[in-house]
Tab-separated table of C-alpha atoms and ligand atoms in Angstrom:
chain	number	residue	atom	x	y	z
F	1	MET	CA	5.434	-15.177	2.471
F	2	LEU	CA	1.724	-15.276	1.685
F	3	LEU	CA	1.011	-16.004	5.341
F	4	ASN	CA	3.040	-12.941	6.320
F	5	LEU	CA	1.032	-10.821	3.919
F	6	LEU	CA	-2.201	-12.089	5.404
F	7	LEU	CA	-1.070	-11.584	8.970
F	8	GLY	CA	0.084	-8.027	8.346
F	9	PRO	CA	3.114	-6.307	9.812
F	10	ASP	CA	5.423	-8.278	12.092
F	11	PRO	CA	4.358	-7.440	15.663
F	12	ALA	CA	8.024	-7.407	16.670
F	13	LEU	CA	8.490	-4.377	14.413
F	14	LEU	CA	5.523	-2.636	15.987
F	15	GLY	CA	6.637	-3.428	19.520
F	16	THR	CA	3.240	-4.835	20.375
F	17	ASP	CA	1.803	-8.254	21.101
F	18	ALA	CA	1.021	-10.512	18.145
F	19	MET	CA	-2.445	-9.798	16.805
F	20	SER	CA	-3.262	-13.252	15.535
F	21	ALA	CA	-1.529	-16.567	15.042
F	22	SER	CA	-3.713	-17.616	12.152
F	23	PRO	CA	-5.063	-15.865	9.059
F	24	PHE	CA	-8.334	-17.707	9.638
F	25	SER	CA	-9.069	-16.343	13.093
F	26	LEU	CA	-10.519	-12.919	13.775
F	27	LEU	CA	-8.273	-10.288	15.317
F	28	PRO	CA	-8.377	-10.222	19.094
F	29	ALA	CA	-11.145	-8.012	20.426
F	30	ALA	CA	-10.265	-5.701	23.312
F	31	SER	CA	-13.324	-3.493	23.635
F	32	THR	CA	-16.982	-4.020	24.457
F	33	ASN	CA	-18.125	-2.848	21.031
F	34	ALA	CA	-15.525	-4.968	19.239
F	35	GLN	CA	-17.002	-8.138	20.712
F	36	GLU	CA	-20.535	-7.193	19.662
F	37	LEU	CA	-19.359	-6.122	16.228
F	38	ASP	CA	-17.642	-9.480	15.767
F	39	ASN	CA	-20.881	-11.260	16.700
F	40	ILE	CA	-22.835	-9.477	13.980
F	41	TYR	CA	-19.994	-10.008	11.512
F	42	VAL	CA	-19.912	-13.748	12.188
F	43	ALA	CA	-23.723	-13.950	12.006
F	44	VAL	CA	-23.807	-12.185	8.618
F	45	THR	CA	-21.020	-14.444	7.343
F	46	LEU	CA	-22.881	-17.575	8.454
F	47	ILE	CA	-26.155	-16.401	6.887
F	48	CYS	CA	-24.319	-15.663	3.638
F	49	ALA	CA	-22.618	-19.065	3.723
F	50	LEU	CA	-25.954	-20.803	4.319
F	51	SER	CA	-27.663	-18.860	1.480
F	52	PHE	CA	-24.767	-19.689	-0.792
F	53	VAL	CA	-25.071	-23.404	-0.098
F	54	LEU	CA	-28.883	-23.363	-0.498
F	55	LEU	CA	-28.889	-21.330	-3.714
F	56	ILE	CA	-25.934	-22.890	-5.476
F	57	GLY	CA	-26.988	-26.332	-4.217
F	58	ALA	CA	-30.473	-25.938	-5.702
F	59	GLN	CA	-28.965	-24.594	-8.923
F	60	VAL	CA	-26.624	-27.563	-9.325
F	61	TYR	CA	-29.390	-30.002	-8.442
F	62	PHE	CA	-31.732	-28.546	-11.071
F	63	MET	CA	-28.979	-28.376	-13.672
F	64	VAL	CA	-28.441	-32.102	-13.317
F	65	LYS	CA	-32.088	-33.016	-12.954
F	66	TYR	CA	-33.335	-31.023	-15.954
F	67	LYS	CA	-30.363	-31.584	-18.204
F	68	LYS	CA	-31.369	-31.815	-21.864
F	69	PRO	CA	-31.163	-35.462	-22.976
F	70	ALA	CA	-28.305	-36.044	-25.402
F	71	GLU	CA	-30.479	-37.741	-27.994
F	72	GLY	CA	-34.022	-37.108	-27.398
F	73	HIS	CA	-36.926	-34.898	-27.848
F	74	ARG	CA	-38.444	-35.119	-24.447
F	75	LYS	CA	-40.568	-32.081	-23.984
F	76	THR	CA	-40.134	-29.987	-20.838
F	77	SER	CA	-43.194	-30.238	-18.670
F	78	PRO	CA	-45.183	-26.990	-18.712
F	79	ILE	CA	-43.783	-24.583	-16.148
F	80	THR	CA	-46.191	-23.065	-13.732
F	81	HIS	CA	-45.571	-21.321	-10.431
F	82	SER	CA	-46.266	-21.821	-6.762
F	83	GLY	CA	-47.628	-18.784	-4.965
F	84	LYS	CA	-47.036	-20.375	-1.586
F	85	LEU	CA	-43.380	-21.104	-2.327
F	86	GLU	CA	-42.790	-17.630	-3.713
F	87	PHE	CA	-44.373	-16.042	-0.657
F	88	TRP	CA	-42.172	-17.935	1.785
F	89	TRP	CA	-38.938	-17.452	-0.092
F	90	SER	CA	-39.600	-13.723	-0.050
F	91	PHE	CA	-41.020	-13.463	3.426
F	92	ILE	CA	-38.330	-15.382	5.334
F	93	PRO	CA	-35.350	-13.474	3.837
F	94	THR	CA	-37.236	-10.210	4.481
F	95	LEU	CA	-37.533	-11.096	8.159
F	96	ILE	CA	-33.832	-11.966	8.288
F	97	LEU	CA	-32.867	-8.657	6.629
F	98	ILE	CA	-35.091	-6.648	8.980
F	99	ALA	CA	-33.531	-8.433	11.959
F	100	LEU	CA	-30.033	-7.669	10.644
F	101	PHE	CA	-30.950	-4.032	10.124
F	102	VAL	CA	-32.311	-3.642	13.656
F	103	TRP	CA	-29.291	-5.436	15.118
F	104	GLY	CA	-26.824	-3.369	13.071
F	105	GLU	CA	-28.577	-0.058	13.638
F	106	THR	CA	-28.796	-0.600	17.409
F	107	LEU	CA	-25.112	-1.448	17.604
F	108	TYR	CA	-24.179	1.443	15.311
F	109	MET	CA	-26.077	3.950	17.435
F	110	LYS	CA	-24.337	2.571	20.503
F	111	MET	CA	-20.931	2.820	18.839
F	112	VAL	CA	-21.368	6.460	17.808
F	113	THR	CA	-22.873	7.708	21.077
F	114	PRO	CA	-20.245	8.146	23.785
F	115	PRO	CA	-21.505	7.777	27.375
F	116	SER	CA	-21.557	11.110	29.215
F	117	ASP	CA	-19.117	9.909	31.886
F	118	ALA	CA	-16.403	8.977	29.360
F	119	VAL	CA	-12.785	10.033	29.908
F	120	ASN	CA	-11.884	12.739	27.359
F	121	ILE	CA	-8.723	12.418	25.313
F	122	ARG	CA	-7.658	14.606	22.374
F	123	VAL	CA	-5.779	12.996	19.517
F	124	THR	CA	-4.124	15.073	16.809
F	125	GLY	CA	-2.586	13.639	13.668
F	126	GLN	CA	0.270	15.346	11.881
F	127	LYS	CA	2.957	14.199	9.503
F	128	TRP	CA	3.816	11.633	10.738
F	129	PHE	CA	2.882	11.013	14.314
F	130	TRP	CA	-0.019	11.147	16.708
F	131	THR	CA	-0.143	13.611	19.581
F	132	VAL	CA	-2.291	12.457	22.494
F	133	GLU	CA	-3.443	14.999	25.082
F	134	TYR	CA	-5.313	14.450	28.319
F	135	PRO	CA	-7.251	17.667	29.035
F	136	ASP	CA	-8.067	16.533	32.583
F	137	VAL	CA	-4.367	16.160	33.421
F	138	PRO	CA	-2.594	19.423	32.526
F	139	GLY	CA	0.720	18.810	30.809
F	140	ALA	CA	0.054	15.161	30.029
F	141	ILE	CA	0.914	14.991	26.342
F	142	LEU	CA	2.160	11.823	24.677
F	143	THR	CA	3.436	11.035	21.220
F	144	ASP	CA	2.434	7.891	19.349
F	145	GLU	CA	1.210	6.451	22.616
F	146	LEU	CA	-2.364	6.264	23.798
F	147	ILE	CA	-2.823	5.118	27.386
F	148	VAL	CA	-6.376	4.191	28.336
F	149	PRO	CA	-7.893	2.709	31.478
F	150	LYS	CA	-9.495	-0.735	31.386
F	151	ASP	CA	-13.288	-1.007	31.838
F	152	VAL	CA	-13.803	2.755	31.608
F	153	PRO	CA	-15.470	4.415	28.601
F	154	VAL	CA	-13.080	6.705	26.713
F	155	ARG	CA	-14.032	9.395	24.215
F	156	LEU	CA	-11.451	10.562	21.696
F	157	THR	CA	-11.691	13.896	19.919
F	158	LEU	CA	-9.721	13.657	16.709
F	159	THR	CA	-8.323	16.343	14.490
F	160	SER	CA	-5.333	16.965	12.246
F	161	ASN	CA	-2.736	19.715	11.920
F	162	ASP	CA	-2.032	19.221	8.256
F	163	VAL	CA	-3.592	16.625	5.954
F	164	ILE	CA	-6.238	13.955	6.474
F	165	HIS	CA	-5.042	11.081	8.624
F	166	SER	CA	-7.129	8.166	9.792
F	167	PHE	CA	-7.020	6.810	13.313
F	168	TYR	CA	-7.360	3.038	13.445
F	169	VAL	CA	-7.093	0.619	16.356
F	170	PRO	CA	-7.912	-2.882	15.057
F	171	VAL	CA	-8.489	-4.479	18.483
F	172	PHE	CA	-11.151	-1.862	19.221
F	173	ARG	CA	-12.619	-2.155	15.681
F	174	GLN	CA	-12.497	1.631	15.617
F	175	LYS	CA	-11.472	3.760	12.681
F	176	LYS	CA	-12.123	7.435	12.075
F	177	ASP	CA	-10.610	10.143	9.894
F	178	ALA	CA	-8.660	12.948	11.544
F	179	VAL	CA	-9.516	15.933	9.358
F	180	PRO	CA	-7.801	19.344	9.540
F	181	GLY	CA	-10.106	22.095	10.786
F	182	ARG	CA	-12.693	19.688	12.123
F	183	TYR	CA	-13.233	17.608	15.248
F	184	SER	CA	-14.585	14.091	15.104
F	185	ASN	CA	-15.331	11.742	17.974
F	186	LEU	CA	-15.094	8.075	18.628
F	187	TRP	CA	-15.416	6.134	21.831
F	188	PHE	CA	-14.671	2.693	23.203
F	189	GLN	CA	-14.408	0.806	26.457
F	190	ALA	CA	-11.314	-1.374	26.618
F	191	THR	CA	-11.751	-4.807	28.152
F	192	THR	CA	-8.315	-6.419	28.041
F	193	VAL	CA	-5.036	-5.175	29.477
F	194	GLY	CA	-2.284	-5.163	26.843
F	195	THR	CA	-0.372	-3.211	24.230
F	196	TYR	CA	-1.885	-2.949	20.765
F	197	PRO	CA	-0.950	-1.258	17.500
F	198	LEU	CA	-2.489	2.008	16.352
F	199	PHE	CA	-2.299	2.780	12.650
F	200	CYS	CA	-2.864	5.665	10.294
F	201	THR	CA	-5.040	4.289	7.515
F	202	GLU	CA	-5.215	7.280	5.206
F	203	TYR	CA	-2.333	7.822	2.807
F	204	CYS	CA	-0.881	11.059	4.165
F	205	GLY	CA	2.505	11.401	2.511
F	206	ASP	CA	5.699	9.489	1.959
F	207	GLN	CA	6.177	8.510	5.600
F	208	HIS	CA	2.560	7.346	6.003
F	209	SER	CA	3.621	3.760	6.625
F	210	THR	CA	5.726	4.815	9.630
F	211	MET	CA	2.796	6.508	11.321
F	212	ILE	CA	2.304	3.728	13.825
F	213	GLY	CA	1.629	4.107	17.524
F	214	LYS	CA	0.815	1.968	20.501
F	215	VAL	CA	-2.287	1.712	22.629
F	216	HIS	CA	-1.693	0.685	26.227
F	217	VAL	CA	-4.728	-0.633	28.079
F	218	VAL	CA	-3.926	-0.515	31.801
F	219	GLU	CA	-5.751	-0.702	35.122
F	220	ARG	CA	-7.269	2.547	36.374
F	221	ALA	CA	-4.655	3.046	39.125
F	222	GLU	CA	-1.786	2.563	36.677
F	223	PHE	CA	-3.504	4.896	34.227
F	224	ASP	CA	-3.549	7.703	36.790
F	225	ALA	CA	0.050	7.013	37.778
F	226	ARG	CA	1.341	7.014	34.206
F	227	LEU	CA	-0.466	10.229	33.345
F	228	ALA	CA	0.902	11.943	36.444
F	229	GLU	CA	4.350	10.765	35.352
F	230	ALA	CA	3.779	12.024	31.804
F	231	ALA	CA	2.588	15.391	33.063
F	232	LYS	CA	5.801	16.231	34.794
F	233	LEU	CA	8.377	16.784	32.112
F	234	GLU	CA	11.217	18.038	34.269
F	235	PRO	CA	14.730	16.885	35.014
F	236	GLY	CA	14.891	14.087	37.568
F	237	GLU	CA	17.177	13.883	40.606
F	238	GLY	CA	20.786	13.771	39.466
F	239	GLU	CA	19.761	13.661	35.789
F	240	SER	CA	21.996	15.589	33.395
F	241	MET	CA	20.380	18.201	31.153
F	242	ALA	CA	21.404	16.144	28.117
F	243	ASP	CA	19.682	13.029	29.486
F	244	PHE	CA	16.646	15.114	30.307
F	245	GLY	CA	16.791	16.496	26.758
F	246	ALA	CA	16.834	12.950	25.407
F	247	ARG	CA	13.577	12.298	27.251
F	248	VAL	CA	12.057	15.493	25.878
F	249	PHE	CA	13.178	14.408	22.399
F	250	ASP	CA	11.477	11.072	22.906
F	251	ARG	CA	8.311	12.562	24.398
F	252	GLY	CA	7.992	15.148	21.651
F	253	GLY	CA	8.121	12.518	18.927
F	254	CYS	CA	11.089	14.379	17.398
F	255	ALA	CA	12.584	11.096	16.180
F	256	ALA	CA	9.744	10.780	13.659
F	257	CYS	CA	11.551	13.356	11.496
F	258	HIS	CA	15.048	13.858	12.947
F	259	SER	CA	17.578	11.052	13.124
F	260	ILE	CA	20.453	11.051	15.576
F	261	ASP	CA	22.646	8.776	13.447
F	262	GLY	CA	23.432	11.104	10.541
F	263	SER	CA	20.742	9.920	8.120
F	264	ALA	CA	18.296	12.445	6.679
F	265	LYS	CA	14.609	11.853	7.287
F	266	THR	CA	11.802	14.368	6.768
F	267	GLY	CA	14.014	16.820	8.632
F	268	PRO	CA	17.801	17.041	8.867
F	269	THR	CA	19.705	14.784	11.235
F	270	LEU	CA	20.818	16.268	14.535
F	271	LYS	CA	24.057	14.334	14.746
F	272	GLY	CA	27.181	16.488	14.867
F	273	LYS	CA	25.156	19.606	14.035
F	274	TYR	CA	25.849	21.732	17.092
F	275	GLY	CA	28.291	24.503	16.175
F	276	ALA	CA	28.221	23.547	12.473
F	277	GLN	CA	27.287	25.832	9.580
F	278	GLU	CA	24.058	25.121	7.750
F	279	VAL	CA	22.903	26.463	4.385
F	280	LEU	CA	19.299	27.658	4.467
F	281	SER	CA	16.681	27.479	1.744
F	282	ASP	CA	17.262	31.147	0.809
F	283	GLY	CA	20.971	30.454	0.260
F	284	SER	CA	22.216	32.182	3.407
F	285	THR	CA	24.178	30.329	6.067
F	286	VAL	CA	23.594	30.089	9.778
F	287	THR	CA	25.635	28.730	12.671
F	288	ILE	CA	23.733	26.163	14.675
F	289	ASP	CA	23.866	27.557	18.177
F	290	ASP	CA	21.533	27.747	21.158
F	291	ASN	CA	19.487	30.557	19.653
F	292	TYR	CA	19.066	28.858	16.277
F	293	ILE	CA	17.910	25.633	17.943
F	294	ARG	CA	15.508	27.528	20.174
F	295	GLU	CA	14.062	29.412	17.209
F	296	SER	CA	13.744	26.200	15.200
F	297	ILE	CA	11.703	24.603	17.968
F	298	LEU	CA	9.372	27.564	18.500
F	299	GLU	CA	9.225	28.879	14.914
F	300	PRO	CA	10.366	25.945	12.832
F	301	ASN	CA	9.670	27.477	9.473
F	302	ALA	CA	11.561	30.743	10.030
F	303	LYS	CA	14.871	29.290	8.824
F	304	VAL	CA	14.509	26.069	6.915
F	305	VAL	CA	17.602	24.083	5.979
F	306	GLN	CA	18.211	23.808	2.250
F	307	GLY	CA	16.841	20.631	0.727
F	308	PHE	CA	14.027	20.296	3.267
F	309	THR	CA	10.426	21.477	3.159
F	310	PRO	CA	8.858	23.666	5.844
F	311	GLN	CA	6.525	21.231	7.537
F	312	MET	CA	7.598	20.976	11.155
F	313	PRO	CA	4.885	21.978	13.649
F	314	SER	CA	5.742	24.605	16.266
F	315	PHE	CA	6.412	23.325	19.758
F	316	ALA	CA	5.648	26.687	21.377
F	317	GLY	CA	3.498	26.044	24.438
F	318	ARG	CA	4.444	22.407	24.362
F	319	PHE	CA	8.057	22.692	25.547
F	320	ASP	CA	8.942	25.187	28.247
F	321	ASP	CA	12.347	26.877	28.520
F	322	ARG	CA	13.796	24.089	30.601
F	323	ALA	CA	12.750	21.444	28.093
F	324	ILE	CA	14.272	23.521	25.287
F	325	THR	CA	17.511	23.876	27.254
F	326	GLY	CA	17.495	20.108	27.732
F	327	LEU	CA	17.052	19.623	23.970
F	328	ILE	CA	19.933	22.007	23.228
F	329	GLU	CA	22.200	20.084	25.606
F	330	TYR	CA	21.059	16.814	24.086
F	331	ILE	CA	21.806	18.013	20.520
F	332	LYS	CA	25.208	19.224	21.761
F	333	SER	CA	25.902	15.718	23.031
F	334	LEU	CA	25.169	14.116	19.616
F	335	LYS	CA	28.706	14.226	18.256
Y	401	CUA	CU1	-1.125	9.794	8.663
Y	401	CUA	CU2	-1.210	8.133	6.950
């Protein structure tokens, strides 16, 4: 139980590799900066441990040595001071602190200055998922999935559509707030192929704890192939519109708010809804047909179902007509 708490969420639930087998080991490091950051962290910890032993050791030693005799009136010898000793115990720690400052500052400047040849990726937080866009590959938009090439510097531009979220990838030792109305940057260069968790670390509402994504570090060739695949959101050979719609549903991150099993999440379930009557927040009723679904995707807050709050983002510009048709067919198939 305690071990589970220390180790954090079960990797099986996140769908990623285990982060660590022991609460006493550092998390795996999968970026160039992470390795260097760990070095400074370990160095500071060791220096602190050494100072602790020296200081507390001396304290205990003197406590025993100069203990007041139980029965006696031995006078303490007159206390004087040693200029030499005082100089050295000030000078040496000062040197250590200056060295730590220079080391930390150099690394910090490196961590906040993206190289000019970095791959640009835009990451947007919203309740309660991450949208990842690749400006260099038109149409490549992912949800809760960040694909990055190995050994290539990557610069993320973060923002938010609603409240403050915080983008955190432990294996990269990178964390930055995604703030509405503002862009912030972070960069990293991944070193190890694998799948790692991506968390939101700013409390952003009741589904905050579900705002978990995956980071895939892949070889450059696979990176290009997967982005090309992601960019073409169109029905495949022999694929039914409903199956295509299921892929659109998955790609759009719709499942973050809409269940397909009848349970209500942030938004209403989509199961058995096609053709049904729905009561809206203003008390009127609407039949769920093709036009209502289309409107709800493009202008989600025009007709909000009673009991739910208007907080769905518009997917205008994100889904073309064919994708919307696919979604309609998919919702139709959810009996
Ligand atoms: Cu987004 Cu917490």
